[in-house]
């Protein structure tokens, strides 16, 4: 098994057994919903680079399910009254992001319960689990993901989705702090730009966990556990 | 008041009043202890680039105290038995970091209670507060920092210390997720390398808060509030 | 204003202003759903004593809304797969409670998403907020109630619902620990038995907050703030 | 093995194996410090009924250590500036408790770092662990106890100390909510009065875990695992 350490592909050294054990792993997909991925001017928080990974994530999830690795979809849902964000303490990104990228016309609708902006655009299958309480950038606070992972007896999280340099990186920090073993599939995450993606993955590889290609991980898992075929 | 947005110095637009209000702000200095800063081969987790900001942080803290902005020092302290880390779930960085930087001979001693590696190398003055329960990268989990900030009625945190691309960036994520307003003083943080520092500050400025020069912030604070002189 | 201290009605002394301020208060109703209240043998976690407070809580909520005090309904919802409880770590009450009360035939259905056992039996009106991530006894962990209360700028919680000696008491502990000011309306909570209700309210009054009659509280609130009539 | 269910001694039914497994258990002693136990008028938060369990808890801990069950001492320590409590949001008990018991002259000194009121009066031995960040009634929030228990791979907590009807009961709620298995040794806890102790233990036995005699538990443990003698 090889991984990317500060941008360089190298063999994963010994000591990472818990990172590569499918029986304690969960695939965690972050915010692959219409509010980021819709290709229209109304999209309230556009992450256009992530549109190209919808189908690759679907394919990865199919293999996960086949190998018995549970799939968890985390998505932003804000109460319809707006109290969780624009009507409470507005998220920092609402003020900072437009300074660099310009105004985001429909941002106020981002994640609002009851709108189409909370629809997952990746496949959800029976047996998958949903965490739909993401309110800010973290997938852990103030959600019940930690509670769920404990109840599932999962020790390792495999992160996919978006933004590499925002919610994915945040998830890697949060999971590592809670002593989950972290992998990020570099082919299944997208961020603000290729530069920022590369920087975020370097940060992950230095301090937080393994940056891998999903095909390599699937191969490692399959080598360890007979498939159900 | 100007700040750095994706590396570019620009005027801070309206809407950031809570970010710049000294009466709800706290200066939070991260892990400026001997375990990162000692200039000897025994240093268990070397952050040599941060040695040059010890005195600049001291100077910043003096101005903070003069302006009535409380100073909080956060530092890593692990139980002497090792149960918090090497004897429990070893921190991910213990495995990942050496793959890129090579072996760290004394890493097992990092942060151990009762050793000199937990001594702060920045000045601590009466009225400062200490958070000494940092166990991983986060300054919030599993510490009482959030509890402390609430009791101090602080809404805004000004981050200094190290690593820019690790614990400081993690702190910016955690604070933003808890709806604290975040500033990072770019002259008072150091990271793995200038490239990683620059990338981390870009990430902060896009998604999390304001990247500022400490002198600009002190000027903005002083303009808003008469000093005690 | 009077309250009940260790079972005795006495004047509330000075120092409790924050407890009695409607502008920072929220009414928090706990688990008034069909899974506790349904009058049928299939009821998965019967709390028959609480049936009689459905309409009194509705009346209290009407007055709250009229006075501008927001209403929050907290309810148990467990993922349909069962992973949150019977399929993960089964809740302790599933083992302990039947030793005293005998078998609970339909307990495995308690709180399951998509069943009628999660339907609120108290009125929900526009502007009310829902917290539907209660998984165990606490209304705070692992839910987003603390996040919600912060965003609503609420400092004081007025607790109603059930069980007085279980989830309500737990809520009083949790809220007090997080420095929310706690009131429990003794006429709007019900528990295991009158003895246990009385004991739980004594515990609240000794250590956690004010035990009041809802009419007294509404009177105190109305005296402080002109109604919208 | 027998336990007390709603005050009645009965055989523990099947299903409680994880509760009685010494290899995943930790003994957690709550606030057995001079600030509660000192027999002088300056005692800042008197719990006189708990003085008689100092030596019995010591004896229990000796047996725990002999059987390989780790001992964790949790105690209140508030920052010396007072910011954690009287100088921040004063704890609710400071206002409510005196209404029933009368003024507590030295209460402002309770738990202050650097005073003798934080000294443990039970024995601490090498290998024991200390959690000294208790700030309110909970032993979990805002402390690192959950982090510690995870790193120790403990699933079951055996609670002793004081107050039965306050911090011990709160600990039982918190631990149960986090899916730790809870036991309370009825001979090793003391509360406000015998009535309140009895009520709190009934609440534990209904909803939260096992109420046991420590001798019975030690016997059950010893029967399961050869001692090191």
Short mmCIF file of N, CA and C in Angstrom, two decimals, chain C residues 104-196:
data_model
loop_
_atom_site.label_atom_id
_atom_site.label_comp_id
_atom_site.label_asym_id
_atom_site.label_seq_id
_atom_site.Cartn_x
_atom_site.Cartn_y
_atom_site.Cartn_z
N UNK C 104 -41.30 -4.52 28.67
CA UNK C 104 -41.95 -3.51 27.84
C UNK C 104 -41.98 -4.07 26.43
N UNK C 105 -43.13 -4.59 26.02
CA UNK C 105 -43.17 -5.45 24.82
C UNK C 105 -42.60 -4.79 23.56
N UNK C 106 -42.93 -3.53 23.35
CA UNK C 106 -42.58 -2.92 22.06
C UNK C 106 -41.38 -1.97 22.16
N UNK C 107 -40.57 -2.12 23.21
CA UNK C 107 -39.50 -1.15 23.48
C UNK C 107 -38.54 -0.99 22.30
N UNK C 108 -38.34 -2.04 21.54
CA UNK C 108 -37.38 -1.96 20.44
C UNK C 108 -37.77 -0.94 19.39
N UNK C 109 -39.04 -0.56 19.36
CA UNK C 109 -39.51 0.42 18.36
C UNK C 109 -39.35 1.86 18.84
N UNK C 110 -39.01 2.05 20.09
CA UNK C 110 -38.95 3.39 20.69
C UNK C 110 -38.08 4.35 19.86
N UNK C 111 -38.70 5.44 19.43
CA UNK C 111 -37.95 6.51 18.80
C UNK C 111 -37.49 6.27 17.38
N UNK C 112 -37.86 5.16 16.79
CA UNK C 112 -37.32 4.84 15.46
C UNK C 112 -37.87 5.81 14.41
N UNK C 113 -36.95 6.37 13.66
CA UNK C 113 -37.29 7.29 12.58
C UNK C 113 -38.25 6.62 11.60
N UNK C 114 -39.27 7.37 11.20
CA UNK C 114 -40.22 6.85 10.24
C UNK C 114 -41.40 6.13 10.88
N UNK C 115 -41.37 5.95 12.19
CA UNK C 115 -42.53 5.36 12.86
C UNK C 115 -43.36 6.47 13.49
N UNK C 116 -44.59 6.12 13.88
CA UNK C 116 -45.44 7.13 14.52
C UNK C 116 -44.97 7.46 15.93
N UNK C 117 -44.01 6.68 16.43
CA UNK C 117 -43.57 6.89 17.83
C UNK C 117 -42.74 8.15 17.99
N UNK C 118 -42.42 8.79 16.89
CA UNK C 118 -41.67 10.05 17.00
C UNK C 118 -42.57 11.28 16.82
N UNK C 119 -43.87 11.08 16.66
CA UNK C 119 -44.78 12.22 16.47
C UNK C 119 -44.99 13.00 17.76
N UNK C 120 -44.79 14.28 17.69
CA UNK C 120 -45.09 15.13 18.84
C UNK C 120 -46.60 15.18 19.07
N UNK C 121 -47.04 15.09 20.32
CA UNK C 121 -48.45 15.17 20.64
C UNK C 121 -48.83 16.53 21.22
N UNK C 122 -47.84 17.38 21.40
CA UNK C 122 -48.11 18.78 21.72
C UNK C 122 -48.12 19.57 20.42
N UNK C 123 -48.75 20.74 20.46
CA UNK C 123 -48.84 21.58 19.26
C UNK C 123 -47.49 22.18 18.89
N UNK C 124 -47.20 22.15 17.58
CA UNK C 124 -46.03 22.84 17.06
C UNK C 124 -46.52 23.96 16.15
N UNK C 125 -46.06 25.16 16.41
CA UNK C 125 -46.54 26.32 15.66
C UNK C 125 -45.39 26.95 14.88
N UNK C 126 -45.72 27.68 13.83
CA UNK C 126 -44.66 28.39 13.09
C UNK C 126 -43.84 29.27 14.04
N UNK C 127 -42.55 29.21 13.88
CA UNK C 127 -41.66 29.94 14.76
C UNK C 127 -41.09 29.09 15.88
N UNK C 128 -41.77 27.99 16.21
CA UNK C 128 -41.18 27.03 17.15
C UNK C 128 -39.97 26.37 16.50
N UNK C 129 -39.06 25.89 17.32
CA UNK C 129 -37.92 25.15 16.80
C UNK C 129 -37.98 23.71 17.31
N UNK C 130 -37.42 22.82 16.50
CA UNK C 130 -37.38 21.39 16.84
C UNK C 130 -35.94 20.94 16.99
N UNK C 131 -35.68 20.19 18.02
CA UNK C 131 -34.41 19.47 18.15
C UNK C 131 -34.77 18.00 18.12
N UNK C 132 -34.44 17.32 17.05
CA UNK C 132 -34.91 15.94 16.89
C UNK C 132 -33.78 14.93 16.90
N UNK C 133 -32.69 15.28 17.53
CA UNK C 133 -31.56 14.36 17.58
C UNK C 133 -31.32 13.75 18.94
N UNK C 134 -32.33 13.80 19.82
CA UNK C 134 -32.14 13.17 21.14
C UNK C 134 -32.01 11.66 20.95
N UNK C 135 -30.96 11.09 21.53
CA UNK C 135 -30.67 9.67 21.31
C UNK C 135 -30.69 8.89 22.62
N UNK C 136 -30.39 9.56 23.71
CA UNK C 136 -30.37 8.90 25.00
C UNK C 136 -31.27 9.71 25.94
N UNK C 137 -30.84 9.94 27.16
CA UNK C 137 -31.67 10.69 28.11
C UNK C 137 -31.43 12.19 28.02
N UNK C 138 -30.22 12.57 27.65
CA UNK C 138 -29.86 13.98 27.61
C UNK C 138 -30.52 14.69 26.43
N UNK C 139 -30.92 15.94 26.67
CA UNK C 139 -31.38 16.76 25.54
C UNK C 139 -30.22 17.54 24.94
N UNK C 140 -29.05 17.48 25.55
CA UNK C 140 -27.88 18.24 25.06
C UNK C 140 -26.88 17.38 24.29
N UNK C 141 -26.66 16.16 24.76
CA UNK C 141 -25.69 15.30 24.10
C UNK C 141 -26.40 14.10 23.52
N UNK C 142 -26.23 13.75 22.27
CA UNK C 142 -25.43 14.42 21.24
C UNK C 142 -26.28 15.27 20.30
N UNK C 143 -27.04 16.18 20.82
CA UNK C 143 -27.90 17.03 19.99
C UNK C 143 -27.21 18.38 19.73
N UNK C 144 -27.91 19.23 18.99
CA UNK C 144 -27.38 20.58 18.74
C UNK C 144 -28.10 21.63 19.58
N UNK C 145 -28.67 21.24 20.71
CA UNK C 145 -29.44 22.20 21.51
C UNK C 145 -28.58 23.35 22.02
N UNK C 146 -27.37 23.05 22.48
CA UNK C 146 -26.49 24.11 22.98
C UNK C 146 -26.18 25.08 21.85
N UNK C 147 -25.86 24.55 20.69
CA UNK C 147 -25.62 25.38 19.50
C UNK C 147 -26.83 26.26 19.20
N UNK C 148 -28.01 25.66 19.26
CA UNK C 148 -29.23 26.41 18.97
C UNK C 148 -29.46 27.52 19.98
N UNK C 149 -29.33 27.19 21.25
CA UNK C 149 -29.57 28.19 22.30
C UNK C 149 -28.58 29.35 22.19
N UNK C 150 -27.34 29.03 21.87
CA UNK C 150 -26.36 30.10 21.68
C UNK C 150 -26.78 31.02 20.54
N UNK C 151 -27.16 30.41 19.42
CA UNK C 151 -27.54 31.22 18.27
C UNK C 151 -28.80 32.03 18.53
N UNK C 152 -29.66 31.52 19.41
CA UNK C 152 -30.86 32.26 19.79
C UNK C 152 -30.59 33.28 20.90
N UNK C 153 -29.36 33.31 21.38
CA UNK C 153 -29.00 34.22 22.49
C UNK C 153 -29.89 33.97 23.70
N UNK C 154 -30.12 32.72 23.99
CA UNK C 154 -30.91 32.37 25.18
C UNK C 154 -29.96 31.96 26.29
N UNK C 155 -30.25 32.36 27.48
CA UNK C 155 -29.41 32.07 28.65
C UNK C 155 -30.18 31.23 29.67
N UNK C 156 -31.50 31.17 29.51
CA UNK C 156 -32.35 30.55 30.52
C UNK C 156 -33.28 29.56 29.84
N UNK C 157 -33.40 28.37 30.42
CA UNK C 157 -34.30 27.37 29.86
C UNK C 157 -35.37 27.01 30.88
N UNK C 158 -36.59 26.95 30.38
CA UNK C 158 -37.74 26.57 31.21
C UNK C 158 -38.16 25.19 30.76
N UNK C 159 -37.99 24.21 31.64
CA UNK C 159 -38.17 22.81 31.25
C UNK C 159 -39.58 22.31 31.58
N UNK C 160 -40.14 21.61 30.61
CA UNK C 160 -41.41 20.91 30.79
C UNK C 160 -41.31 19.55 30.11
N UNK C 161 -42.25 18.65 30.43
CA UNK C 161 -42.29 17.36 29.74
C UNK C 161 -41.98 16.21 30.68
N UNK C 162 -41.30 15.19 30.16
CA UNK C 162 -41.09 13.98 30.96
C UNK C 162 -39.78 13.31 30.68
N UNK C 163 -39.44 12.41 31.55
CA UNK C 163 -39.77 12.10 32.90
C UNK C 163 -39.10 13.09 33.86
N UNK C 164 -39.86 13.54 34.85
CA UNK C 164 -39.29 14.44 35.86
C UNK C 164 -38.00 13.88 36.45
N UNK C 165 -38.02 12.61 36.77
CA UNK C 165 -36.87 11.99 37.45
C UNK C 165 -35.88 11.36 36.47
N UNK C 166 -36.04 11.66 35.20
CA UNK C 166 -35.11 11.07 34.22
C UNK C 166 -34.65 12.17 33.26
N UNK C 167 -35.30 12.32 32.10
CA UNK C 167 -34.80 13.26 31.09
C UNK C 167 -34.92 14.71 31.54
N UNK C 168 -35.94 15.03 32.32
CA UNK C 168 -36.06 16.42 32.79
C UNK C 168 -34.96 16.72 33.80
N UNK C 169 -34.75 15.83 34.73
CA UNK C 169 -33.67 16.02 35.71
C UNK C 169 -32.32 16.06 35.01
N UNK C 170 -32.13 15.16 34.06
CA UNK C 170 -30.89 15.16 33.28
C UNK C 170 -30.70 16.50 32.56
N UNK C 171 -31.77 17.01 31.99
CA UNK C 171 -31.71 18.30 31.30
C UNK C 171 -31.33 19.42 32.25
N UNK C 172 -31.85 19.36 33.46
CA UNK C 172 -31.52 20.39 34.45
C UNK C 172 -30.04 20.33 34.81
N UNK C 173 -29.50 19.12 35.01
CA UNK C 173 -28.06 19.00 35.25
C UNK C 173 -27.27 19.55 34.07
N UNK C 174 -27.59 19.08 32.87
CA UNK C 174 -26.82 19.48 31.69
C UNK C 174 -26.85 20.99 31.47
N UNK C 175 -28.02 21.56 31.60
CA UNK C 175 -28.15 22.99 31.37
C UNK C 175 -27.38 23.77 32.43
N UNK C 176 -27.50 23.37 33.68
CA UNK C 176 -26.77 24.07 34.75
C UNK C 176 -25.26 23.97 34.52
N UNK C 177 -24.79 22.80 34.12
CA UNK C 177 -23.36 22.64 33.87
C UNK C 177 -22.86 23.55 32.76
N UNK C 178 -23.71 23.83 31.79
CA UNK C 178 -23.35 24.71 30.68
C UNK C 178 -23.72 26.17 30.99
N UNK C 179 -24.04 26.45 32.24
CA UNK C 179 -24.31 27.80 32.72
C UNK C 179 -25.58 28.42 32.15
N UNK C 180 -26.48 27.59 31.67
CA UNK C 180 -27.83 28.10 31.43
C UNK C 180 -28.55 28.17 32.76
N UNK C 181 -29.40 29.14 32.90
CA UNK C 181 -30.22 29.25 34.09
C UNK C 181 -31.43 28.35 33.89
N UNK C 182 -31.76 27.57 34.90
CA UNK C 182 -32.73 26.49 34.77
C UNK C 182 -33.97 26.76 35.63
N UNK C 183 -35.13 26.62 35.00
CA UNK C 183 -36.39 26.55 35.74
C UNK C 183 -37.11 25.27 35.33
N UNK C 184 -37.76 24.65 36.30
CA UNK C 184 -38.61 23.51 35.99
C UNK C 184 -40.02 23.86 36.47
N UNK C 185 -40.99 23.76 35.57
CA UNK C 185 -42.38 24.01 35.93
C UNK C 185 -42.96 22.74 36.54
N UNK C 186 -43.18 22.77 37.82
CA UNK C 186 -43.60 21.52 38.50
C UNK C 186 -44.95 21.02 38.05
N UNK C 187 -45.81 21.92 37.58
CA UNK C 187 -47.12 21.48 37.10
C UNK C 187 -47.07 20.95 35.67
N UNK C 188 -45.95 21.09 35.00
CA UNK C 188 -45.84 20.70 33.59
C UNK C 188 -44.79 19.63 33.36
N UNK C 189 -44.47 18.89 34.39
CA UNK C 189 -43.58 17.73 34.26
C UNK C 189 -44.22 16.54 34.98
N UNK C 190 -43.95 15.37 34.49
CA UNK C 190 -44.42 14.15 35.14
C UNK C 190 -43.33 13.11 35.08
N UNK C 191 -43.33 12.22 36.08
CA UNK C 191 -42.26 11.23 36.16
C UNK C 191 -42.78 9.84 36.42
N UNK C 192 -41.93 9.06 37.08
CA UNK C 192 -42.22 7.66 37.33
C UNK C 192 -43.34 7.51 38.34
N UNK C 193 -43.36 8.37 39.34
CA UNK C 193 -44.35 8.31 40.40
C UNK C 193 -44.32 9.65 41.12
N UNK C 194 -45.33 9.89 41.95
CA UNK C 194 -45.32 11.17 42.67
C UNK C 194 -44.10 11.26 43.60
N UNK C 195 -43.71 10.16 44.20
CA UNK C 195 -42.53 10.19 45.08
C UNK C 195 -41.26 10.56 44.31
N UNK C 196 -41.09 9.94 43.16
CA UNK C 196 -39.88 10.23 42.38
C UNK C 196 -39.94 11.64 41.81
#
